[in-house]
mmCIF file of C-alpha atoms in Angstrom:
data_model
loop_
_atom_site.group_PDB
_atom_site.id
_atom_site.type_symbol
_atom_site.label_atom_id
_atom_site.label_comp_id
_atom_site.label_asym_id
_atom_site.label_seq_id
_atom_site.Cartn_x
_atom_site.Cartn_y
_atom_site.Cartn_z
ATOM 1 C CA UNK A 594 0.000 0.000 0.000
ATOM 2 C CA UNK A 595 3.124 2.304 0.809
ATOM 3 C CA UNK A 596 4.166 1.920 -3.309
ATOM 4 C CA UNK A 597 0.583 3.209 -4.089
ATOM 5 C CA UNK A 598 0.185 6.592 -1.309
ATOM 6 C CA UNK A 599 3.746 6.868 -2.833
ATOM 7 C CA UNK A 600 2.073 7.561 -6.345
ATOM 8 C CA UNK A 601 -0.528 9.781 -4.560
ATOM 9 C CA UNK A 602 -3.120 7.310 -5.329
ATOM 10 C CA UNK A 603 -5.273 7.123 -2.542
ATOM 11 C CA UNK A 604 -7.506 3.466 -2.313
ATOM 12 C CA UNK A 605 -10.798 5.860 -1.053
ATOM 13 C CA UNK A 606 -11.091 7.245 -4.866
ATOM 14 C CA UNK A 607 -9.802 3.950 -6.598
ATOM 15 C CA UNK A 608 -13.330 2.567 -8.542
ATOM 16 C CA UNK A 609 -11.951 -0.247 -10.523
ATOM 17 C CA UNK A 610 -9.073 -2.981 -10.194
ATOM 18 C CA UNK A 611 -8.414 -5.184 -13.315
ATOM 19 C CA UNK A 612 -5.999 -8.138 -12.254
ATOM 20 C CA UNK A 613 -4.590 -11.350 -14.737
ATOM 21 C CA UNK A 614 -7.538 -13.364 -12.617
ATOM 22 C CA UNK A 615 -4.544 -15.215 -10.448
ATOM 23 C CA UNK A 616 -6.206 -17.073 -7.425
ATOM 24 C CA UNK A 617 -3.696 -14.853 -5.666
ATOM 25 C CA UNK A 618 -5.025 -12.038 -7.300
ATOM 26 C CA UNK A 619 -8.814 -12.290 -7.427
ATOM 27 C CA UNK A 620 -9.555 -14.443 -4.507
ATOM 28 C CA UNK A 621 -8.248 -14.225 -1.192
ATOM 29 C CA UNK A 622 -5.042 -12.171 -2.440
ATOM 30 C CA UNK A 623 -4.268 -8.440 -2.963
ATOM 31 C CA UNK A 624 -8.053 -7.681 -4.274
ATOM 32 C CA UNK A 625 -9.818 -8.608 -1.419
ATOM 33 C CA UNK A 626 -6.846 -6.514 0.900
ATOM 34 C CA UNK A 627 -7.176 -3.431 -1.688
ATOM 35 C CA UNK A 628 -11.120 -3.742 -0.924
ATOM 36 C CA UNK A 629 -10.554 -3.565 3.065
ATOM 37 C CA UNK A 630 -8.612 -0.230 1.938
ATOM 38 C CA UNK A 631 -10.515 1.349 -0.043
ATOM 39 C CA UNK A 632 -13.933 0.963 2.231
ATOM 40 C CA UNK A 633 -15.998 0.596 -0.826
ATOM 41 C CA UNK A 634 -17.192 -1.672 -3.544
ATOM 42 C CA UNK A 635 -14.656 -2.188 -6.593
ATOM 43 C CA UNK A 636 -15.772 -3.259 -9.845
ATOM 44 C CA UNK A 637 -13.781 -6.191 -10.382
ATOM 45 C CA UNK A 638 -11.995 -7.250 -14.195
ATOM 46 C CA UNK A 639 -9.876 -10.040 -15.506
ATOM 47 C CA UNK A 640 -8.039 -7.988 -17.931
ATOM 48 C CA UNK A 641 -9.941 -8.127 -21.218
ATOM 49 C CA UNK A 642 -6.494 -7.876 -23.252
ATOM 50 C CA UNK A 643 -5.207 -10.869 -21.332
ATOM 51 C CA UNK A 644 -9.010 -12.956 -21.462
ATOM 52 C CA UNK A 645 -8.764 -12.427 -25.433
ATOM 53 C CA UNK A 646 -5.365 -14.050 -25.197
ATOM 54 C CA UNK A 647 -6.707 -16.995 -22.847
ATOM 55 C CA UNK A 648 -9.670 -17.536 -25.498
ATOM 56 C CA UNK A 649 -7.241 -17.749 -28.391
ATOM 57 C CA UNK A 650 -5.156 -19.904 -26.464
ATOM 58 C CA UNK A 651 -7.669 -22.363 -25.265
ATOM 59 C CA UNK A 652 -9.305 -21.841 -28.769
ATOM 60 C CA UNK A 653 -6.498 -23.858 -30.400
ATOM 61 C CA UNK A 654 -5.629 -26.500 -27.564
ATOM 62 C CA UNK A 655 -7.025 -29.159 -30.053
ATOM 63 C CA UNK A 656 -4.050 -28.455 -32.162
ATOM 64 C CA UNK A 657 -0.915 -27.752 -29.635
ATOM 65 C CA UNK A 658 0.873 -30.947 -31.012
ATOM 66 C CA UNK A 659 1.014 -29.011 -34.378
ATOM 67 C CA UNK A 660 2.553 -26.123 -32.546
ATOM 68 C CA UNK A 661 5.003 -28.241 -30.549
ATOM 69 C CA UNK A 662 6.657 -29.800 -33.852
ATOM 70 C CA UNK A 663 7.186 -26.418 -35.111
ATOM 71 C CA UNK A 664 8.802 -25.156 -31.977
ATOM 72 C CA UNK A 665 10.802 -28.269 -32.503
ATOM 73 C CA UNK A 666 11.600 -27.675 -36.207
ATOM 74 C CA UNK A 667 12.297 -24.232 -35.342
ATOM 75 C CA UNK A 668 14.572 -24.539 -32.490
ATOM 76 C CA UNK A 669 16.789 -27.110 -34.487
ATOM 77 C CA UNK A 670 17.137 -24.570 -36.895
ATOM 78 C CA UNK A 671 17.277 -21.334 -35.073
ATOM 79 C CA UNK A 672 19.223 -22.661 -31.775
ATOM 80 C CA UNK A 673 22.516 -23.451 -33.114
ATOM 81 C CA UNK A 674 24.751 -21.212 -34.936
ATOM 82 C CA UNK A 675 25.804 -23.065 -37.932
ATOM 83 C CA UNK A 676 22.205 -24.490 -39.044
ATOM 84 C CA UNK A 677 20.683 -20.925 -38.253
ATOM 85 C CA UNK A 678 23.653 -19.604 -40.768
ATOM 86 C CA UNK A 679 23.287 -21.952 -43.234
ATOM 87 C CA UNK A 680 19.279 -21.824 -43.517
ATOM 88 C CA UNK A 681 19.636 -18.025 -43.685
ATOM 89 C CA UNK A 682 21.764 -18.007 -46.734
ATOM 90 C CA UNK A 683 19.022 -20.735 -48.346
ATOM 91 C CA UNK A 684 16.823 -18.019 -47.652
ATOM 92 C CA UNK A 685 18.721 -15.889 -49.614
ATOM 93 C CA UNK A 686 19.601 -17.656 -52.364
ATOM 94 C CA UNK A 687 16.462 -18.671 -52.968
ATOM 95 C CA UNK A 688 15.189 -14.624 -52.562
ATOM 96 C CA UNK A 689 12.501 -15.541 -50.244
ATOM 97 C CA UNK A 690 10.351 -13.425 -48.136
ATOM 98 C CA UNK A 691 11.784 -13.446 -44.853
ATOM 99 C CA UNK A 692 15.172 -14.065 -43.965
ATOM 100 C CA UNK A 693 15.093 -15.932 -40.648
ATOM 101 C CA UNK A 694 12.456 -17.849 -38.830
ATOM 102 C CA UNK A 695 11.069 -16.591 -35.238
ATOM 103 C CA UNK A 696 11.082 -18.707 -31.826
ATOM 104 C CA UNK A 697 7.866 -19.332 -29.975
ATOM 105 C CA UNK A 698 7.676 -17.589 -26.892
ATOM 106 C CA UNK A 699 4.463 -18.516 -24.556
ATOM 107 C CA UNK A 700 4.873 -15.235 -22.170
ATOM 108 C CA UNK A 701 4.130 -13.085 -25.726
ATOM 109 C CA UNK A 702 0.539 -13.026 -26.805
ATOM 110 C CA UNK A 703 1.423 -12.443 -30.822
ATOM 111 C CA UNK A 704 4.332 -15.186 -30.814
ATOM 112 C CA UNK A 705 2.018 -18.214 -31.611
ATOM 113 C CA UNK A 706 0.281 -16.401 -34.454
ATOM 114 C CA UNK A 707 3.453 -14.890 -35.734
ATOM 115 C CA UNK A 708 5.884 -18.487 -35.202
ATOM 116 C CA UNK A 709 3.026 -19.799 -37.141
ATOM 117 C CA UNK A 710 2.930 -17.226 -39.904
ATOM 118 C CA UNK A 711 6.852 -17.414 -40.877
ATOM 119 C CA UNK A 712 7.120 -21.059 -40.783
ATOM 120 C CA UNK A 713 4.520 -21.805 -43.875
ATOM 121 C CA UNK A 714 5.956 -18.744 -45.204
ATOM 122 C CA UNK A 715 9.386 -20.728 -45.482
ATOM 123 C CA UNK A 716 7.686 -24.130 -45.705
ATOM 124 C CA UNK A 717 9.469 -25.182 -49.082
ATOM 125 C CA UNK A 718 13.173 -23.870 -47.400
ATOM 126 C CA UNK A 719 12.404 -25.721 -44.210
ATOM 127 C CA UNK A 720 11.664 -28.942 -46.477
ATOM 128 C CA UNK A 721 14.601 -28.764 -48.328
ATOM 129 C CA UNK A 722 16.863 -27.689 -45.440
ATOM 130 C CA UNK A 723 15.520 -30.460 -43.485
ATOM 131 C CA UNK A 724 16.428 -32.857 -46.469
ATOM 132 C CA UNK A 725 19.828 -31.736 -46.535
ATOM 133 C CA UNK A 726 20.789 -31.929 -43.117
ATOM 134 C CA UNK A 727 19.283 -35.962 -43.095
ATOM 135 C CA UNK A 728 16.438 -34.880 -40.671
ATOM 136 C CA UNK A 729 13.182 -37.057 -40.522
ATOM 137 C CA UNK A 730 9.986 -34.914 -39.386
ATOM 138 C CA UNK A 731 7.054 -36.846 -41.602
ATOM 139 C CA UNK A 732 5.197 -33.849 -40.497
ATOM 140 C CA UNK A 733 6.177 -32.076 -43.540
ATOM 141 C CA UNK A 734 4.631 -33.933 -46.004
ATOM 142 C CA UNK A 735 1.675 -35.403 -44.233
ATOM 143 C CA UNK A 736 -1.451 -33.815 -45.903
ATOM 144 C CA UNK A 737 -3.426 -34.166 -42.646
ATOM 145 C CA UNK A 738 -0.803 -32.531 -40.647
ATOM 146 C CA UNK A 739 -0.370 -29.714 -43.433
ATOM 147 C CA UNK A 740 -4.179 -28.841 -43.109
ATOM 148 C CA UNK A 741 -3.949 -28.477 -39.662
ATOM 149 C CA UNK A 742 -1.133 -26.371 -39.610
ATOM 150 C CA UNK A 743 -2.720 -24.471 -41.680
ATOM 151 C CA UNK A 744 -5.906 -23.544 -40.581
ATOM 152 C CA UNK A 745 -3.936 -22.872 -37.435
ATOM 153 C CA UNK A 746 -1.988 -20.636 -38.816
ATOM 154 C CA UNK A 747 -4.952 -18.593 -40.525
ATOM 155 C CA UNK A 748 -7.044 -18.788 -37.139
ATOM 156 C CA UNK A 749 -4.316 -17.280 -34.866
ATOM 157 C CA UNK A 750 -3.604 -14.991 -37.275
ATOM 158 C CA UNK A 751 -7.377 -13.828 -37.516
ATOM 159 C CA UNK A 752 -6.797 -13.343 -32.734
ATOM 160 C CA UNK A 753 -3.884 -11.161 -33.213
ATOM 161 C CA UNK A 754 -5.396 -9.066 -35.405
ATOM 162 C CA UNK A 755 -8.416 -8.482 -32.510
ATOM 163 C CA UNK A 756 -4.971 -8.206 -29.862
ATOM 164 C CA UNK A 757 -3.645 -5.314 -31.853
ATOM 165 C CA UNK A 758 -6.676 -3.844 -31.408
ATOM 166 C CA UNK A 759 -7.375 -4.030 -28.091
ATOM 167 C CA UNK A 760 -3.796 -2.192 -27.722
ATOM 168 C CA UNK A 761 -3.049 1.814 -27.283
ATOM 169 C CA UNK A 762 -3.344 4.606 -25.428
ATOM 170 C CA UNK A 763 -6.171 6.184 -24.960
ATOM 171 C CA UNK A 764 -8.376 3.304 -25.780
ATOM 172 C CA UNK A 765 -11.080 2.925 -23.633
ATOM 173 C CA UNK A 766 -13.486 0.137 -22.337
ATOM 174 C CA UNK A 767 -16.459 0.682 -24.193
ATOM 175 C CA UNK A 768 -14.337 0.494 -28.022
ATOM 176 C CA UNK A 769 -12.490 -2.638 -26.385
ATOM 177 C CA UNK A 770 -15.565 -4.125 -25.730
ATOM 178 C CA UNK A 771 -17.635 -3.125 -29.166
ATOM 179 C CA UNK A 772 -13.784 -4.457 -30.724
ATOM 180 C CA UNK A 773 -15.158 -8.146 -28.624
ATOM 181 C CA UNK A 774 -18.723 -8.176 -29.867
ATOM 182 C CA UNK A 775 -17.535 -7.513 -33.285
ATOM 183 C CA UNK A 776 -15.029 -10.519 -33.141
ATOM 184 C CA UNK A 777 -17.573 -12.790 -31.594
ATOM 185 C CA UNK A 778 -19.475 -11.979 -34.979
ATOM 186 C CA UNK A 779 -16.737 -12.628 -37.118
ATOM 187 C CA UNK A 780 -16.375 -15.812 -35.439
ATOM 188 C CA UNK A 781 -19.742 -16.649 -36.602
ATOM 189 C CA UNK A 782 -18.850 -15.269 -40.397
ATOM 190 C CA UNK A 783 -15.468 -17.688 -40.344
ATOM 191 C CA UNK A 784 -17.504 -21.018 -38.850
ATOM 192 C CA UNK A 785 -20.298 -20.386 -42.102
ATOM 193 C CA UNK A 786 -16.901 -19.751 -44.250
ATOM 194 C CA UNK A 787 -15.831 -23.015 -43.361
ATOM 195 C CA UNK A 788 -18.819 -24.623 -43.195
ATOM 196 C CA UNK A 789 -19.411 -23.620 -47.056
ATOM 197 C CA UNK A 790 -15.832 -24.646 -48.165
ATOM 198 C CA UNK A 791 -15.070 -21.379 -50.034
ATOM 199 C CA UNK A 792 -12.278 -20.162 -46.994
ATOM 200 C CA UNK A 793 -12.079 -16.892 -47.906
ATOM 201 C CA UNK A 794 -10.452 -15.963 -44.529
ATOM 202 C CA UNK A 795 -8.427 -19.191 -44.441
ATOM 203 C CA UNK A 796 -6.265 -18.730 -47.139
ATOM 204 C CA UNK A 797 -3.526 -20.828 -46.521
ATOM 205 C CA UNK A 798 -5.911 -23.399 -45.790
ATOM 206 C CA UNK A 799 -7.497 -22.773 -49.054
ATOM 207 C CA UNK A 800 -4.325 -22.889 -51.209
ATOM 208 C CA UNK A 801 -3.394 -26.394 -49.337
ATOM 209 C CA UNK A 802 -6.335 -28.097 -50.040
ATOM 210 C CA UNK A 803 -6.756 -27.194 -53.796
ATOM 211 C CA UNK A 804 -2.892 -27.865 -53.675
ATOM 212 C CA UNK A 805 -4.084 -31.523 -51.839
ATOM 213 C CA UNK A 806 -6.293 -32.255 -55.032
ATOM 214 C CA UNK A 807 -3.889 -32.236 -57.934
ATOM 215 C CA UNK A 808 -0.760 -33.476 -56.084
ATOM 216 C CA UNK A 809 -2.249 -36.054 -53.899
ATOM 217 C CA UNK A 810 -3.127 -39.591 -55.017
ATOM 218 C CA UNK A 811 -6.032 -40.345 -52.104
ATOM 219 C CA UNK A 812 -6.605 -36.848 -50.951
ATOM 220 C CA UNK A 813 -8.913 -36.549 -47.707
ATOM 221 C CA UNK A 814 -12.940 -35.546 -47.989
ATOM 222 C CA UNK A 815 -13.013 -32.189 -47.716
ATOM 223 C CA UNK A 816 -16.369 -32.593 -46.249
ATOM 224 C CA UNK A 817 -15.307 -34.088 -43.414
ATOM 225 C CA UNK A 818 -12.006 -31.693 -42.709
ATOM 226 C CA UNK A 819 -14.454 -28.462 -42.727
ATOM 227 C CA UNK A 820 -16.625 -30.297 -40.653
ATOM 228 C CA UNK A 821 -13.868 -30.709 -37.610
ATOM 229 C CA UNK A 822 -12.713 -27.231 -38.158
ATOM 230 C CA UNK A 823 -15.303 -25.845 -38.278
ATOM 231 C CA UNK A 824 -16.490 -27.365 -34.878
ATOM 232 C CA UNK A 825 -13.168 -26.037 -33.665
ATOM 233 C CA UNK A 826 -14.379 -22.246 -35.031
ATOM 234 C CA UNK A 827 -17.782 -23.057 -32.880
ATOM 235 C CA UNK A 828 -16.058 -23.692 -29.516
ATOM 236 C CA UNK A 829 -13.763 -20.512 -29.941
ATOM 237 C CA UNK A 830 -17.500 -18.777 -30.373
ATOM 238 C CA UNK A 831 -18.563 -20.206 -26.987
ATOM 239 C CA UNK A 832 -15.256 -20.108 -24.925
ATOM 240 C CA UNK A 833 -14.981 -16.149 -26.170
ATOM 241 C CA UNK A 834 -18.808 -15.250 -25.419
ATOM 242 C CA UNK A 835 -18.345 -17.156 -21.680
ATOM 243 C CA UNK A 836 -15.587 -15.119 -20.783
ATOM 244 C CA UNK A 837 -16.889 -11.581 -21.913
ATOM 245 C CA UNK A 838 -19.812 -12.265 -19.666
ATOM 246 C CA UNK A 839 -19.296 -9.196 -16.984
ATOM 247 C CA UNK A 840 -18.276 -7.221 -19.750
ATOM 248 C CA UNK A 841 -21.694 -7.597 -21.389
ATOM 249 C CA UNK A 842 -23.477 -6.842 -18.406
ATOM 250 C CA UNK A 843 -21.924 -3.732 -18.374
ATOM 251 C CA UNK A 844 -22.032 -2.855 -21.703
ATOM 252 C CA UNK A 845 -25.081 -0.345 -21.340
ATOM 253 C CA UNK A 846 -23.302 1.790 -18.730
ATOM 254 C CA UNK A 847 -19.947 1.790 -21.256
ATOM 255 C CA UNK A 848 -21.802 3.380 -23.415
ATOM 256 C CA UNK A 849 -23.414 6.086 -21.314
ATOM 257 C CA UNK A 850 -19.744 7.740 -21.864
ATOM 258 C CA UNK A 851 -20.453 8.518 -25.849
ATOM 259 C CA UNK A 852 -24.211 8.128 -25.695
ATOM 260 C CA UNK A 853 -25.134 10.234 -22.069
ATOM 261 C CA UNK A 854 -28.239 11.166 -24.796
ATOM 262 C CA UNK A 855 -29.251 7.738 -25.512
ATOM 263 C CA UNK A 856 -28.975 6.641 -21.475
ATOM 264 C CA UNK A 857 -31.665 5.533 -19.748
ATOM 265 C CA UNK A 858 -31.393 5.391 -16.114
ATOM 266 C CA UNK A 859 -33.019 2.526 -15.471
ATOM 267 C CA UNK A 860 -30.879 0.467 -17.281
ATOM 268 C CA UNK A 861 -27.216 2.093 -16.055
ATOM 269 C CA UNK A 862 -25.683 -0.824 -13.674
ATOM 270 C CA UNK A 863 -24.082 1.361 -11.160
ATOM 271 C CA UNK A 864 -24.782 -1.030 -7.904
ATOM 272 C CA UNK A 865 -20.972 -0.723 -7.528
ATOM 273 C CA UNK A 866 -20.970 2.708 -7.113
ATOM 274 C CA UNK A 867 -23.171 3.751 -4.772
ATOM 275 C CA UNK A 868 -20.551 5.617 -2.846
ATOM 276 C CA UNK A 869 -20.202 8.024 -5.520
ATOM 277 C CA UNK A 870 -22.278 11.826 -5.348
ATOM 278 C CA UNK A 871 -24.773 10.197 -7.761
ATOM 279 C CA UNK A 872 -27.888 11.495 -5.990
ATOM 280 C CA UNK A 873 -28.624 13.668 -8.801
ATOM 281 C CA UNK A 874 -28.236 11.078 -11.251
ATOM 282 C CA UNK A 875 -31.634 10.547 -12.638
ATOM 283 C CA UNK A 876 -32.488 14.413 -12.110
ATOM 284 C CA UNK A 877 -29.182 15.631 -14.143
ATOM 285 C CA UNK A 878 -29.815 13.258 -16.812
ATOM 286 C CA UNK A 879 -33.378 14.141 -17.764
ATOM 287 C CA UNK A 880 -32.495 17.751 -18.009
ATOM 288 C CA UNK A 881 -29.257 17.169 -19.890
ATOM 289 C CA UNK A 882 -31.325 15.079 -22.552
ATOM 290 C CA UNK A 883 -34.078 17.864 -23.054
ATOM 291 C CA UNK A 884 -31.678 20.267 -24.089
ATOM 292 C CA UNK A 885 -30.382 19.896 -27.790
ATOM 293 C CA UNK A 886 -27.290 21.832 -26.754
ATOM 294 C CA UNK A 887 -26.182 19.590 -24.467
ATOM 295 C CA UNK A 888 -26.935 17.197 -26.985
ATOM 296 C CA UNK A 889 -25.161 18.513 -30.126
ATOM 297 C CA UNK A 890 -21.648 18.175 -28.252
ATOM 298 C CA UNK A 891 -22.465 14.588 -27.734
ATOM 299 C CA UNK A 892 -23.471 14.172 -31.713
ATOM 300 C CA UNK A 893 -20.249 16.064 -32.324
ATOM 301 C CA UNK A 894 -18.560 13.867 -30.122
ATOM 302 C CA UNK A 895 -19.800 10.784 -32.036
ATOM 303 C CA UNK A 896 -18.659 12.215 -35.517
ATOM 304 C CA UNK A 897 -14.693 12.851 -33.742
ATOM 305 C CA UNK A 898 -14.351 9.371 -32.942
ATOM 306 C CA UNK A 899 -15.602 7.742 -35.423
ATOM 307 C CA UNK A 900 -12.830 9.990 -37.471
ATOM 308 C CA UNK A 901 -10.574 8.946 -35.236
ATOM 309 C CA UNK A 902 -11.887 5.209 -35.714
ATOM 310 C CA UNK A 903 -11.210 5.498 -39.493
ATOM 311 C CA UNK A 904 -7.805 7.000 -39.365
ATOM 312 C CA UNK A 905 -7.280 4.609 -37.317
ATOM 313 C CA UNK A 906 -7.948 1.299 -40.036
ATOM 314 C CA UNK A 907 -5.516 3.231 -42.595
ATOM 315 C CA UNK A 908 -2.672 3.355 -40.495
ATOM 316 C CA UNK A 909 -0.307 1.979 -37.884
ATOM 317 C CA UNK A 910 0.004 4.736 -35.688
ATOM 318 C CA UNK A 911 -2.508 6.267 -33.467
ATOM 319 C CA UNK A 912 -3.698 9.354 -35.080
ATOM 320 C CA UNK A 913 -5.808 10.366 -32.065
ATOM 321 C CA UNK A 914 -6.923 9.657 -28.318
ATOM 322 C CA UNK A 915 -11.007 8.822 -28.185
ATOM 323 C CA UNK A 916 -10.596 9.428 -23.930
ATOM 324 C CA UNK A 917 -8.960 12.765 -24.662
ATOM 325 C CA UNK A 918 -11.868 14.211 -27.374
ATOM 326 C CA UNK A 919 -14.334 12.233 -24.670
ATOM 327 C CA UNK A 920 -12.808 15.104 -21.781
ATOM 328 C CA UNK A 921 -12.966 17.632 -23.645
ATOM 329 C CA UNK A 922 -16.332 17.190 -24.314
ATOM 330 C CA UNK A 923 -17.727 16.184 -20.804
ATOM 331 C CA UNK A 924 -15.418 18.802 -19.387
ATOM 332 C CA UNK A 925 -17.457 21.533 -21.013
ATOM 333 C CA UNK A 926 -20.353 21.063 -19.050
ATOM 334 C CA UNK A 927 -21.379 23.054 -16.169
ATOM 335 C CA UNK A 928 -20.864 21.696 -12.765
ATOM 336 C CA UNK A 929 -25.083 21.422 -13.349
ATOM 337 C CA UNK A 930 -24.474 18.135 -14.003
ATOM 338 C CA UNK A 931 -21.869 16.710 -11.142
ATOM 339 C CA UNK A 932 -23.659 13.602 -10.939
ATOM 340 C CA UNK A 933 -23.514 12.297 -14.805
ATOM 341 C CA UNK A 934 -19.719 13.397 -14.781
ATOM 342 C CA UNK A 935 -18.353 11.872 -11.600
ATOM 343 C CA UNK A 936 -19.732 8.761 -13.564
ATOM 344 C CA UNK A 937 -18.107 9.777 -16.357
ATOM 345 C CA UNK A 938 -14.688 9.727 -14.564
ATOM 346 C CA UNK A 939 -15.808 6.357 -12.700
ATOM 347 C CA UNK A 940 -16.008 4.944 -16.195
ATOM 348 C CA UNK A 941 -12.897 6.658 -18.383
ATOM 349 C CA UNK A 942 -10.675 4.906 -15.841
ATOM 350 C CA UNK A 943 -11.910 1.414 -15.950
ATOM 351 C CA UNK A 944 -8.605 0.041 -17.137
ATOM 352 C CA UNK A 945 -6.818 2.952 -16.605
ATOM 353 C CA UNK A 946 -3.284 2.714 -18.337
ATOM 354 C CA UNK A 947 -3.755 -1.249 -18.870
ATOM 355 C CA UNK A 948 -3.211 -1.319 -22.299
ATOM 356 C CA UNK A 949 -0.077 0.197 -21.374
ATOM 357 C CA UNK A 950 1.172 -2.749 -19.130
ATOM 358 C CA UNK A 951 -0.248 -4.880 -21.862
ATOM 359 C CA UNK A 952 1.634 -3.789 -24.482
ATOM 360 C CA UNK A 953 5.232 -5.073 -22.974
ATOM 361 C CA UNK A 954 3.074 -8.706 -23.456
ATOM 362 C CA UNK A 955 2.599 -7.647 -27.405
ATOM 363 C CA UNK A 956 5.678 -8.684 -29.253
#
């Protein structure tokens, strides 16, 4: 408690803690101590950016042996000094797209996808490398194998994409949660692409199994492979929409820091908050939401971030903070309305600087 007074933040004002869901955090551990602290309810998370990586973790466990012979592949390669020198200068003679494989490391959340993603990239090299160095992995030429590598490959890929997203300053918990729902969809979208057989977002998938076709003398019913991955598609839909579930209950009060306009009080979950000046709640919010001037800044508000949304798809940099055009705007009300924007602070710091943290988890 002495490292937090130490960073002048006092427990009494704390409103959220978000922990990695260790028994020893969420339990019996520091949570329940903070609590005693802070003399007050805390709303309670398992770090969304580290649930996301749980759910694409246990998403794939069907398919860990294919990551394990990789790892193994890899390291034989990568781990000693003269086969790493002599693969990279097969790589180079050979002009292909990377020039080095990477090593799986379980502690970052991209690795798997990204392992994954430069080994079929340098499939052929690692097949011929492997050839010339007298080194047996069957792996490499078993069809069934092949397809499951992959559609693994293509799946994680599809989870770090939603990771990256989830990263940044300035990102706050209602766009990471919207960023959830519209995975969960897309989850639905890739289990019907399967389903179908056309794999438009399974490429390398795709590419084996026309490849499977014309170069294999008894290749496998396709039938039945889009049936098992596709089942595999269906669990990830399940696993992710079980462990969003306090998230979702919360998702109407999110929004109340965009849409204040839209609330309805009835429906804001703030049970957890009670300790908060919030008297004036309901009162505040009815007058707020019969004046259009009030309202217009929240329209305008709307029209900034989803600018800043956009901006955001057509490049790799963040081209603006959403929680600093959000201040601006709720920090131009009058002090009429102390209720709706002690709420409003109560919610911009759910999270707080997590994605922050998360980010040294990234790479």
């Amino acid at each position: 408690m002495e490292a937090f007074l130490a960073q002048e933040i006092r427990p009494e004002k704390v409103v959220s803690i978000t922990s990695n869901g260790a028994p020893c955090m969420a339990t019996s551990g520091f949570i329940q101590f903070f609590v005693k602290e802070a003399k007050h309810p805390l709303i309670q998370f398992h770090c969304i950016i580290h649930q996301e990586a749980l759910c694409a973790r246990d998403s794939s466990k069907k398919l860990e042996d294919i990551l394990k012979d990789v790892t193994k592949m890899v390291n034989y390669i990568m781990a000693r000094a003269l086969n790493f020198q002599q693969f990279q200068a097969l790589l180079d003679e050979v002009h292909a797209q990377y020039n080095t494989l990477l090593m799986y490391n379980n502690v970052r959340w991209l690795s798997r996808g990204r392992v994954l993603e430069r080994f079929v990239a340098c499939l052929d090299e690692i097949r011929l490398f492997m050839n010339e160095k007298g080194q047996e992995y069957p792996q490499l030429t078993d069809t069934a194998w092949l397809t499951n590598l992959m559609f693994f490959t293509d799946f994680t890929a599809h989870f770090n994409v939603l990771n990256k997203k989830l990263q940044g300053v300035g990102k706050i918990a209602e766009r990471m949660f919207c960023d959830i729902r519209t995975f969960e969809r897309k989850l639905q979208v890739f289990e019907r692409d399967i389903e179908s057989g056309q794999l438009k977002y399974f490429p390398n998938l795709k590419i084996h199994l026309e490849n499977s076709i014309i170069f294999t003398d008894n290749p496998p019913s396709h039938q039945e492979i889009h049936k098992e991955l596709s089942s595999i598609v269906a669990a990830a839909k399940e696993n992710c929409s079980n462990r969003f579930l306090q998230f979702r209950k919360m998702e109407t009060t999110l929004y109340f820091l965009t849409s204040p306009d839209k609330a309805k009080y009835e429906e804001l979950d703030i049970s957890c908050l009670h300790w908060l000046d919030l008297e004036n709640l309901e009162m505040e919010l009815l007058e707020f939401q019969k004046s259009s001037i009030w309202k217009n800044k929240f329209y305008a508000l709307r029209a900034t971030l989803e600018k800043i949304e956009c901006e955001g798809m057509t490049t790799d940099s963040t081209v603006g903070s959403s929680e600093n055009e959000i201040l601006k705007v709720w920090n131009s009300l009058p002090n009429n309305f102390k209720s709706m924007k002690a709420l409003r602070i109560a919610l911009l710091s759910l999270f707080g600087r997590l994605m922050l943290v998360s980010s040294c988890f990234q790479h």
